[in-house]
XYZ file of C-alpha atoms in Angstrom:
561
model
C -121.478 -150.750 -85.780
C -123.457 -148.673 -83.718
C -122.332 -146.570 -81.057
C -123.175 -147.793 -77.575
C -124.242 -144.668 -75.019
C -125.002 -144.874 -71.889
C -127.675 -143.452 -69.942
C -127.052 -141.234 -66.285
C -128.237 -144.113 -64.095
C -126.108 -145.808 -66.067
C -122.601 -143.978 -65.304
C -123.975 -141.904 -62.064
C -122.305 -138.674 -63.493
C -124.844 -135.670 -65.290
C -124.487 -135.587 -69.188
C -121.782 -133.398 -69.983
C -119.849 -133.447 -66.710
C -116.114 -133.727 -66.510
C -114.880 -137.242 -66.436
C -113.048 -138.541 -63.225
C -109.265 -139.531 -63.781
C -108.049 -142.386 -61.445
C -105.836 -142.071 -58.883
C -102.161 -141.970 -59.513
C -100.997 -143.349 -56.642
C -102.636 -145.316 -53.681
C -104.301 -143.604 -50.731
C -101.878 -143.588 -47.322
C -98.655 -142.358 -46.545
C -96.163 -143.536 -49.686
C -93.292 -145.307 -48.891
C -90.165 -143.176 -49.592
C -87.736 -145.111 -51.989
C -84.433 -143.424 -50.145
C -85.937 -144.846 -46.553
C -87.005 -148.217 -48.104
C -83.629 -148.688 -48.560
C -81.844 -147.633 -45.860
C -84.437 -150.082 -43.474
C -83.772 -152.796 -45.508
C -80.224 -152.755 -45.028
C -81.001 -152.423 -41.362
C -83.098 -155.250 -41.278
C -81.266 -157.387 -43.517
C -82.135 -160.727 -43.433
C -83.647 -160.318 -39.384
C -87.074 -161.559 -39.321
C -90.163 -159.724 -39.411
C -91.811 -160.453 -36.569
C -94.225 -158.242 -34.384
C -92.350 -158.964 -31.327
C -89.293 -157.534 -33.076
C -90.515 -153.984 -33.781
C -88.647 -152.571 -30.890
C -85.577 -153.896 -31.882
C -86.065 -152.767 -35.477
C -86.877 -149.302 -34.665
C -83.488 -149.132 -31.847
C -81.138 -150.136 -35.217
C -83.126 -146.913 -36.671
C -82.074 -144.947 -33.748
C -78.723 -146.056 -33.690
C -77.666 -145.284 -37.143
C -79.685 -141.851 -37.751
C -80.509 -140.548 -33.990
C -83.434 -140.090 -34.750
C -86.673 -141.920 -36.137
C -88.258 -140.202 -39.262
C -91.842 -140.193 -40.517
C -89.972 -141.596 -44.095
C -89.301 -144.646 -41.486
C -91.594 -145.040 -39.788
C -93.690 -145.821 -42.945
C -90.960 -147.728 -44.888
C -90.767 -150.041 -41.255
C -94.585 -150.361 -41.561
C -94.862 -151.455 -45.032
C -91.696 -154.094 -44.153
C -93.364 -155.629 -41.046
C -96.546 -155.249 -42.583
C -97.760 -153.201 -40.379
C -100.457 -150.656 -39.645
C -98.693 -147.511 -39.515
C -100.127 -146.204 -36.671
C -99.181 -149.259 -35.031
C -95.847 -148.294 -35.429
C -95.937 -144.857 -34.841
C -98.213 -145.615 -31.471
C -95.510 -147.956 -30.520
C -92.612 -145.405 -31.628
C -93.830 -142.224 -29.261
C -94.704 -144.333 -25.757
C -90.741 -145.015 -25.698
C -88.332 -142.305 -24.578
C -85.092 -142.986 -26.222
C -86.801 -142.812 -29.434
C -87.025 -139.456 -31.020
C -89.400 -139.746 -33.551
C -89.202 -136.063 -35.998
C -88.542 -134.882 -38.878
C -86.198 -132.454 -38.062
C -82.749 -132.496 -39.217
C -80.881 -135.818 -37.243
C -78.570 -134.357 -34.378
C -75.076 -134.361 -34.724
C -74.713 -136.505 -31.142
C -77.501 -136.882 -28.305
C -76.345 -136.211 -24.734
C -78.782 -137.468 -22.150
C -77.842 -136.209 -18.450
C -79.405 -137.624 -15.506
C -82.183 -135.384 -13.308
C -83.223 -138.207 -11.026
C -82.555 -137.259 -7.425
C -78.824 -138.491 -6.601
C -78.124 -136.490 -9.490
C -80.021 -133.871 -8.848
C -78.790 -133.225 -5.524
C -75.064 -133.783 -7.134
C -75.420 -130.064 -9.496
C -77.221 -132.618 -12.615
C -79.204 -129.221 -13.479
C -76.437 -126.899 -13.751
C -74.540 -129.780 -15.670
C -77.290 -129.968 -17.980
C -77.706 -126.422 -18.080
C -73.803 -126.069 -18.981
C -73.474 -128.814 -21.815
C -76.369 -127.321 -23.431
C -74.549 -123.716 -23.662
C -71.521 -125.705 -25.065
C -72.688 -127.577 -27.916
C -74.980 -128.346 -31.022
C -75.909 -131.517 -29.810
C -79.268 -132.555 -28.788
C -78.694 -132.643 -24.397
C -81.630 -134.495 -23.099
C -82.207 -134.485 -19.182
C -83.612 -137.922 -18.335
C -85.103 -139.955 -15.189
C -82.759 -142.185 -13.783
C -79.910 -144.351 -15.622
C -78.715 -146.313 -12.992
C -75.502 -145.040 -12.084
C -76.661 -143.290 -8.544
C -73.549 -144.154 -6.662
C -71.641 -141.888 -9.432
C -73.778 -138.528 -9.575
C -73.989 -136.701 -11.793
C -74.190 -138.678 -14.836
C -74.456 -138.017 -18.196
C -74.433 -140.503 -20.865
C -72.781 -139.617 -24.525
C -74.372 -142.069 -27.872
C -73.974 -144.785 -24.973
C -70.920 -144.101 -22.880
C -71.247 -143.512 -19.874
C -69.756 -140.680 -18.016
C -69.527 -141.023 -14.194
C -69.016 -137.926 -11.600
C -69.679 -135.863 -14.670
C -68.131 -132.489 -15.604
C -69.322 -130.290 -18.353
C -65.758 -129.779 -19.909
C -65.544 -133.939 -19.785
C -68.635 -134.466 -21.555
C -67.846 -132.057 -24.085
C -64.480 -133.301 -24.882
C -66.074 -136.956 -24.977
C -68.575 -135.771 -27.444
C -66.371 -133.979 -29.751
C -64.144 -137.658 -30.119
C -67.222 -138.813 -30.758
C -66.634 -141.575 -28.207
C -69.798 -142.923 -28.093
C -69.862 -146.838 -27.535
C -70.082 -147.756 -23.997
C -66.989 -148.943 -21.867
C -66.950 -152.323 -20.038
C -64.588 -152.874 -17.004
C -62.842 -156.388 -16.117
C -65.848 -159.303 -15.198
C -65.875 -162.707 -14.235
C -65.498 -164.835 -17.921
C -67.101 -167.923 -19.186
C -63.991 -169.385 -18.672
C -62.733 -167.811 -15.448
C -66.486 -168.966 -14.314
C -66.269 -172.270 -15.244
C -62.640 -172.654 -13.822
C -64.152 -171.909 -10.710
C -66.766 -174.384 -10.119
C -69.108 -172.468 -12.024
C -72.191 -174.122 -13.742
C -71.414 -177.122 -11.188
C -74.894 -177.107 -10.027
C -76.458 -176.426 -13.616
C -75.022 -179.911 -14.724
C -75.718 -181.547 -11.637
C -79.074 -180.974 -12.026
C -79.572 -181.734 -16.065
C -77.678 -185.281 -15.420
C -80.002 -185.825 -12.402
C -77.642 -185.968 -9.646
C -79.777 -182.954 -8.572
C -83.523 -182.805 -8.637
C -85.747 -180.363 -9.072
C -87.340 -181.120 -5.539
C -84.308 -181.189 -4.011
C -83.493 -177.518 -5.417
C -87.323 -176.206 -4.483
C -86.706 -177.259 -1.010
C -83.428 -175.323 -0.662
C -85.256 -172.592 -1.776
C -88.378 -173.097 0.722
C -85.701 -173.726 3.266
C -83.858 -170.570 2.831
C -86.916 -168.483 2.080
C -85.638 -166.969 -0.954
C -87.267 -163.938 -2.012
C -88.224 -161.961 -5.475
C -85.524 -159.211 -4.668
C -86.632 -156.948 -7.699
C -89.209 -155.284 -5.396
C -92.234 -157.592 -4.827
C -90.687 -160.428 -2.085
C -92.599 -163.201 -3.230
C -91.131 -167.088 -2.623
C -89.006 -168.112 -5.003
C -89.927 -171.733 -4.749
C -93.735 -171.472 -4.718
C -93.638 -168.982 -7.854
C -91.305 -172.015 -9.555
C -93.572 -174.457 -8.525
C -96.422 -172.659 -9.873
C -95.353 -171.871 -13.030
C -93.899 -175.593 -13.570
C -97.651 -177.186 -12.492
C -99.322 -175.411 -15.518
C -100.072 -177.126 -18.694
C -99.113 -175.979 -22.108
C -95.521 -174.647 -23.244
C -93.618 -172.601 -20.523
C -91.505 -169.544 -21.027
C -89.316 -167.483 -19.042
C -88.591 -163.481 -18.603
C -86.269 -162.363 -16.701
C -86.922 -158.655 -15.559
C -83.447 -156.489 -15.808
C -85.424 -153.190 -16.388
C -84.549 -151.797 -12.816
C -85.628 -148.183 -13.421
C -86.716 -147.035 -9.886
C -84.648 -144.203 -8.921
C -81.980 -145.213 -6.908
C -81.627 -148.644 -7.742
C -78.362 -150.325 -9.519
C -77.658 -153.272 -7.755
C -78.992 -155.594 -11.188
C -76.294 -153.168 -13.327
C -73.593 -153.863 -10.652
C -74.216 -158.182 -10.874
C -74.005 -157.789 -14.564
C -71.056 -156.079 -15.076
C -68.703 -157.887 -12.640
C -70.173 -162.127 -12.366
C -72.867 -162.118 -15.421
C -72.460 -165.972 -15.527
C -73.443 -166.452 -11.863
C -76.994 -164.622 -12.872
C -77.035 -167.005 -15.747
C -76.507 -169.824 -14.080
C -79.299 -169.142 -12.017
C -81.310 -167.899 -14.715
C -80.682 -171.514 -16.715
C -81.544 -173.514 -13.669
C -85.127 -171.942 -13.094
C -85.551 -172.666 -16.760
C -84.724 -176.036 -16.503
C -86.999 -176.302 -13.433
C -90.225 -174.903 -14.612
C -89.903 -176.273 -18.344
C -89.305 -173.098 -19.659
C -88.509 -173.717 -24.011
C -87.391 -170.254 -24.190
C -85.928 -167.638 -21.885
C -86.092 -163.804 -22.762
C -83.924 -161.097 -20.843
C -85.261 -157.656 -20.590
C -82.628 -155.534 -20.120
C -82.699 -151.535 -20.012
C -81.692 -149.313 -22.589
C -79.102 -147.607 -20.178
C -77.081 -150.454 -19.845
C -75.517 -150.369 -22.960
C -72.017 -152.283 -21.036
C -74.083 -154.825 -19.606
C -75.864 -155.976 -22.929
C -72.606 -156.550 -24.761
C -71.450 -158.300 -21.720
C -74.554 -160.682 -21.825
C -74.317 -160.853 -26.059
C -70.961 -162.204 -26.007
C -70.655 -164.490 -22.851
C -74.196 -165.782 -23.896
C -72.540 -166.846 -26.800
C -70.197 -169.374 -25.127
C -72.593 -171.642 -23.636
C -72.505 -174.826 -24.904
C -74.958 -175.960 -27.740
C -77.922 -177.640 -26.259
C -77.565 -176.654 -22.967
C -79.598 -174.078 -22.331
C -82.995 -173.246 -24.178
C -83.057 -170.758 -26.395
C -82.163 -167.347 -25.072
C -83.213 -163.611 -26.436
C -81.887 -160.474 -25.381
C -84.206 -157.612 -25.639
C -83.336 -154.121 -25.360
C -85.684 -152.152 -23.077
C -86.640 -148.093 -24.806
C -86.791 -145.920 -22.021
C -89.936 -146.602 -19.924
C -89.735 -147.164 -16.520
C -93.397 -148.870 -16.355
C -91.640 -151.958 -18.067
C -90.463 -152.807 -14.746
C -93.506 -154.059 -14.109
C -93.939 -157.380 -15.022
C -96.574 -157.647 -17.390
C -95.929 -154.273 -18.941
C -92.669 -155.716 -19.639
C -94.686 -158.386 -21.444
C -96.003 -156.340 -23.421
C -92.817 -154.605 -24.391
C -91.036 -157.800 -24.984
C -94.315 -158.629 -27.872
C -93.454 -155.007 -29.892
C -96.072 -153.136 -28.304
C -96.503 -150.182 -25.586
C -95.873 -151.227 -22.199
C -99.141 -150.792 -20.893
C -99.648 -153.070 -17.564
C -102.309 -156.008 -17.826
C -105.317 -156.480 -15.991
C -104.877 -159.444 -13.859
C -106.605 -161.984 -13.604
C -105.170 -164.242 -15.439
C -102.182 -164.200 -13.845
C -98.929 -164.223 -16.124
C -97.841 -167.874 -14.404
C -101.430 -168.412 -16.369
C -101.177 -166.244 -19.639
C -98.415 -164.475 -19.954
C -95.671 -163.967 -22.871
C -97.498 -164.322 -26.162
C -100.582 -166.333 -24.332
C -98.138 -169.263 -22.854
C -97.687 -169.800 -18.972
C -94.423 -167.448 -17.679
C -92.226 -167.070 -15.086
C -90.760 -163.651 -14.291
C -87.746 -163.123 -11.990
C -85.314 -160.671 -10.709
C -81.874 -160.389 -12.314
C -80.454 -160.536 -8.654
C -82.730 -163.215 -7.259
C -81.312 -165.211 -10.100
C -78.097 -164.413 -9.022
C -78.270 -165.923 -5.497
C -79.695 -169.465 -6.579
C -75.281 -170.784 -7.416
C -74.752 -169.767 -3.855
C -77.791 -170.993 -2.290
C -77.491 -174.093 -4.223
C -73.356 -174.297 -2.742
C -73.253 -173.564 0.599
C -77.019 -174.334 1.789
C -80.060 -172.705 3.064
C -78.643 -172.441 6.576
C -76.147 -170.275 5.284
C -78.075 -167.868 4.064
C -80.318 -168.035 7.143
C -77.701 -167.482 9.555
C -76.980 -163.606 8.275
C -79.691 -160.980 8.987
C -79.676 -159.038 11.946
C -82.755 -157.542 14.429
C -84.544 -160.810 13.769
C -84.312 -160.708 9.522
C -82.356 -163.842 7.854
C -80.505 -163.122 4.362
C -78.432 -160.934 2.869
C -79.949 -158.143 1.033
C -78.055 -155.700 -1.768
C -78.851 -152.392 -0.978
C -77.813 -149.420 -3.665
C -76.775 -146.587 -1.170
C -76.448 -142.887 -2.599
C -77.177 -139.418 -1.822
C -74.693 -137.618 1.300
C -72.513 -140.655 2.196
C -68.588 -140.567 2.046
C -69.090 -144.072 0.093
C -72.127 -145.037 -2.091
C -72.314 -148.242 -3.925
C -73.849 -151.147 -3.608
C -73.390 -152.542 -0.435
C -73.626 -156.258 0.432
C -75.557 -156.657 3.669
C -77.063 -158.325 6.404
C -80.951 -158.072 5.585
C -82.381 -156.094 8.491
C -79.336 -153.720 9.116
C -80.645 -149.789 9.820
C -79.867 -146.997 8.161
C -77.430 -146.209 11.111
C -75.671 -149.600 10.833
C -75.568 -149.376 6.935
C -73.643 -145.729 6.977
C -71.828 -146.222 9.458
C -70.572 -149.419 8.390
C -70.807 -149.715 4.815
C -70.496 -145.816 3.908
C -67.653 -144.559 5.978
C -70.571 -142.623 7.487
C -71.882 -139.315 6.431
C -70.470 -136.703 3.406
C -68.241 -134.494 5.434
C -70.339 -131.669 6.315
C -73.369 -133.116 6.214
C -76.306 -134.045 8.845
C -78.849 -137.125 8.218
C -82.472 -135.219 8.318
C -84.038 -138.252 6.221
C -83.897 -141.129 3.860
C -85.292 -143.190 0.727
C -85.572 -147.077 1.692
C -87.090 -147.956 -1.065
C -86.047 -145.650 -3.786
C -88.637 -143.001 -5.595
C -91.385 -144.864 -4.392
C -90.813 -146.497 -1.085
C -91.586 -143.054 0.523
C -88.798 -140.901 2.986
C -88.478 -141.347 6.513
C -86.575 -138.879 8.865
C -83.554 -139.211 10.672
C -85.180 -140.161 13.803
C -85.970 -143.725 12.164
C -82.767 -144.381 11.357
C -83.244 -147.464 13.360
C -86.081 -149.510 11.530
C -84.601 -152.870 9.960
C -84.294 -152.370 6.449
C -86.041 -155.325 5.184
C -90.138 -156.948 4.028
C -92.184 -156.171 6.472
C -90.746 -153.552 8.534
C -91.364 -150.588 6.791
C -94.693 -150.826 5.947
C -96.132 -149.447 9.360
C -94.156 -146.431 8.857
C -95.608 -145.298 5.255
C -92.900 -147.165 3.561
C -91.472 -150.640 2.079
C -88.473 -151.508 1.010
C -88.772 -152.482 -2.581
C -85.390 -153.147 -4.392
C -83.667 -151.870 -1.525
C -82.829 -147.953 -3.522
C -81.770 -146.362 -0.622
C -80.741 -142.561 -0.622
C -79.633 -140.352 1.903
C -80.346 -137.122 2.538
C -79.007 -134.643 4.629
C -79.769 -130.894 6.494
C -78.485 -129.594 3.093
C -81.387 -130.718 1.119
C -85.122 -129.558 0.574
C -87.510 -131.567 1.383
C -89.735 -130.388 -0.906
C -87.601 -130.038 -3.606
C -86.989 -134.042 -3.316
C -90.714 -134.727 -3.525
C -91.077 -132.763 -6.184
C -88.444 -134.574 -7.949
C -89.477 -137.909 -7.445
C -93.459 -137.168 -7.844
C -92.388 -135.291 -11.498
C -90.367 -138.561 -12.349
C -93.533 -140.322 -11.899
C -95.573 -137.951 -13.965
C -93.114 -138.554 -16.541
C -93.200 -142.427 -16.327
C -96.980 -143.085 -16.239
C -98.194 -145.046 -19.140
C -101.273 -143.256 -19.495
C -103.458 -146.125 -19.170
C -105.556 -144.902 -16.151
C -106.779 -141.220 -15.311
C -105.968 -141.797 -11.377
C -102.053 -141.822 -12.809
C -101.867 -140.315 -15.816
C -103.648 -137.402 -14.162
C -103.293 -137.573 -10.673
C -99.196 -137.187 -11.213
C -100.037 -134.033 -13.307
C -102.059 -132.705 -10.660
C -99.856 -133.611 -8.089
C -96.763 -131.748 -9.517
C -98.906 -128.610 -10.359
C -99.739 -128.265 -6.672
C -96.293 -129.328 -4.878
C -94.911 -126.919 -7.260
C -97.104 -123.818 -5.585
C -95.097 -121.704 -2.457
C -97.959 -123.154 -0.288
C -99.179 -126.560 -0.532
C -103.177 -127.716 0.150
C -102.496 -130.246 2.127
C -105.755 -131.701 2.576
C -106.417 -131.630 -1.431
C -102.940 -133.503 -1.609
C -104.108 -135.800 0.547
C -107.512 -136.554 -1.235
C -105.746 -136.377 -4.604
C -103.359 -139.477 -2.710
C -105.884 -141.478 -1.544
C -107.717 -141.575 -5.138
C -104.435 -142.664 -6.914
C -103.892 -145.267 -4.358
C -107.294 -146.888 -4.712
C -108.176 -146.371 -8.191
C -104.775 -146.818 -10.409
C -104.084 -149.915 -12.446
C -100.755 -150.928 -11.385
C -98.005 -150.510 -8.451
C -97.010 -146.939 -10.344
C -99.783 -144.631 -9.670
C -100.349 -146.815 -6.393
C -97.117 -145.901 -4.779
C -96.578 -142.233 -6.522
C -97.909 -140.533 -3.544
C -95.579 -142.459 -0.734
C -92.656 -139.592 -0.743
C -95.786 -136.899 -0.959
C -97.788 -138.441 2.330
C -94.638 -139.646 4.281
C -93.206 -135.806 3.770
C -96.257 -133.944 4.857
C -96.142 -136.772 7.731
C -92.459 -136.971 9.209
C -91.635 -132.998 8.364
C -94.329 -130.284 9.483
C -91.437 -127.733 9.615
C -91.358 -128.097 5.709
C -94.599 -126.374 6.117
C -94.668 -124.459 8.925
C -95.939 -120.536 8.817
């Protein structure tokens, strides 16, 4: 037989040249065979899904502290995945520490948001850090204001921290979160609870009949926004297609704790609500987006979720927010809840229109879901007749900062800062002067003592600078720096932006670089305010500059000669 040669056109190499071996492995990142394993006994048999990639890379967290390049890769090639899908995914969220360093031996996050800052949080982080090996983190707010400082050990909680405290915590290694007494399925139930709930799936109480309670009363969103409960419901339940619910727990406005507070004492009263807005609108499934610093109040909701009766509710998910306080907004929380980066939507379309995974959605407010049993009960003209200085309601405001007695406090909507201290607060922190307040937390801007009389409520704040939002409000006193709090709040928002838009993702940057000078350019502040108000994507970069304008506007001696 006769050899067969081929020509150089024919093989594309010169004669004589060295012949190319094939590759021995596949191009990309390999998966590690030590990783593969330990993510598969993760995962187990828990489904696959895209939307689940959060919650897949949290059990990562748990177990190892940390989120290695080895899984990141294995997680990819599980989900089938593009890695840098799940690396992109992986970075955006804070309590995710994606490295390759050696995994920490504990991770100790301490709180620098303003109660606690103004509580000694820096020296407390400053004095764990000198006292252990562990990785000490100093974080934005976790929603314990009303117990400054606070740091938080694996997931327990410590309130009215002490360095020696955490420590001693951390070397039991007592790191799974603490729950207090709350209201029980049972106890609930024994009580009249879920009354309404049936009433309404045997038809003894119509939807209509519920709506107008809700027109009547002129129930609010009480997450931030104040839109009508009914007409949102109403909205949502005229579209066509299949309906879902979210239900926004992700309260990460400094300040703010009154959702935590509901949770962890009457969860079933929020469900109840929650289940009868579901019913309402058509909703086939109904997913709660709770923050990752509520570690007490997602067991809480795991296990008394749990004890609803089969068939009565639709399907219910519990997802477990990562550290991101632009997830509070509603369709950044969307985007969370489908495995991605919570970036906020453009709107139009609306989320009643397209929201979670394409399908028409209603979003609401842990604690506007918790006032629908009562409503429902005792009738809109009971919740009409409280208020005061012309408001109607009750409104939960989360009181910190100088006060003998912070907490939340369950009030008339339209009470003053005077009134609520005074009343609620056992007045002032002994030693201490009012110069100025937060009415709406981090972003609803600071007003000085001299207003201590504007009704705390929609609508009354706004001709002042401010609004109330979820009602975050922190006092201050002639012991604090003004400019120190700004500062505070405007480098929590630098630290929160998503990124998404260069008025935000910039303008915070630039913002903290110049508050942070001995003298401030007030006029390029100003400009620099003005551009992130008009030009950012969503209510973050919008409100960032409220604390900066309604400082330069309500305290000239801050910047006196």
């Amino acid at each position: 037989m006769n050899d067969i040669v081929l020509t150089t056109r024919e093989t594309g190499r010169h004669p004589g040249a060295a012949t190319r071996r094939g590759r021995s492995t596949p191009k990309g990142r390999q998966v590690d065979p030590q990783a593969r394993h330990e993510v598969l006994d993760l995962l187990a048999d828990k489904p696959r899904r895209r939307d689940l990639l959060i919650e897949h890379l949290h059990l990562i967290q748990d177990r190892y502290l940390r989120i290695s390049t080895a899984h990141l890769t294995a997680l990819a090639d599980e989900m089938r995945m593009a890695l840098a899908e799940v690396y992109e995914v992986a970075t955006f969220y804070a309590h995710f520490h994606v490295t390759d360093e050696a995994a920490p031996s504990m991770v100790i996050r301490v709180c620098e948001s303003i109660s606690c800052m103004m509580a000694g949080g820096d020296a407390l982080a400053a004095a764990i850090s000198a006292g252990t090996d562990a990785r000490v983190v100093r974080v934005p707010c976790i929603g314990r204001c009303d117990y400054a400082p606070v740091a938080e050990v694996g997931h327990n909680l410590v309130d009215h921290a002490t360095a020696a405290e955490v420590l001693a915590i951390a070397s039991r290694h007592e790191t799974h979160p603490r729950m207090g007494e709350y209201v029980t399925y049972e106890a609930y139930v024994a009580t009249g609870g879920y009354t309404s709930l049936n009433q309404l799936l045997s038809g003894e109480l119509t939807a209509d009949a519920i709506l107008e309670r809700l027109d009547s009363a002129k129930l609010v969103g009480l997450g931030g926004a104040g839109f009508p409960t009914g007409r949102k419901w109403r909205t949502v339940r005229d579209q066509p297609g299949t309906k879902l619910m979210v239900v926004n727990g992700d309260e990460g406005e400094p300040g703010t704790f009154k959702d935590r507070y509901y949770l962890e004492r009457d969860p079933h009263r929020f469900i109840e609500g929650m289940l009868i807005a579901a019913h309402i609108v058509d909703a086939k499934e109904i997913y709660i987006y709770l923050r990752d610093e509520y570690p007490a109040g997602r067991q809480i909701l795991h296990t008394e979720i749990a004890k609803l009766p089969i068939g009565a509710s639709p399907k219910i998910h519990l997802r477990r927010g990562a550290g991101a306080y632009i997830c509070g907004e509603e369709s950044a929380m969307i985007e969370s809840i489908e495995g991605k980066r919570g970036l906020p939507r453009h709107k139009p379309p609306f989320i009643y229109q397209e929201g979670l995974f394409g399908q028409p959605t209603l979003a609401n407010n842990v604690e506007t879901l918790w006032w629908v049993r009562d409503l429902l009960e005792n009738g809109p003209d009971w919740w009409t007749g409280q208020g005061r200085h012309g408001r109607t309601g009750l409104r939960s405001y989360s009181v910190s900062g100088r006060v003998k007695k912070p907490g939340v406090k369950l009030a008339p909507a339209g009470i003053t800062l005077r009134e609520l201290v005074d009343e609620y607060c056992e007045g002032m922190a002994e030693g201490h002067t009012l110069r100025g307040y937060l009415p709406g937390g981090a972003s609803g801007g600071i007003l000085p003592a001299r207003l201590d009389d504007v009704p705390l409520d929609f609508g009354t704040l706004e001709k002042h600078g401010c609004f109330i939002g979820s009602a975050a409000v922190v006092v201050l006193s002639d012991h604090d720096d003004m400019r120190a709090v700004a500062l505070n709040l405007m480098r929590f928002f630098q630290e929160e932006s998503c990124g998404q838009c260069t008025p935000c993702r910039v303008g915070t940057e630039k913002a903290v670089a110049l508050m942070s000078q001995p003298e401030w350019d007030q006029p390029l502040l100003q400009e620099l305010a003005t551009t992130m108000r008009d030009a950012s994507i969503c209510g973050l970069g919008q409100a960032a500059p409220n604390p900066l304008l309604t400082l330069m506007r309500y305290f000239p001696e801050e910047f006196a000669a």
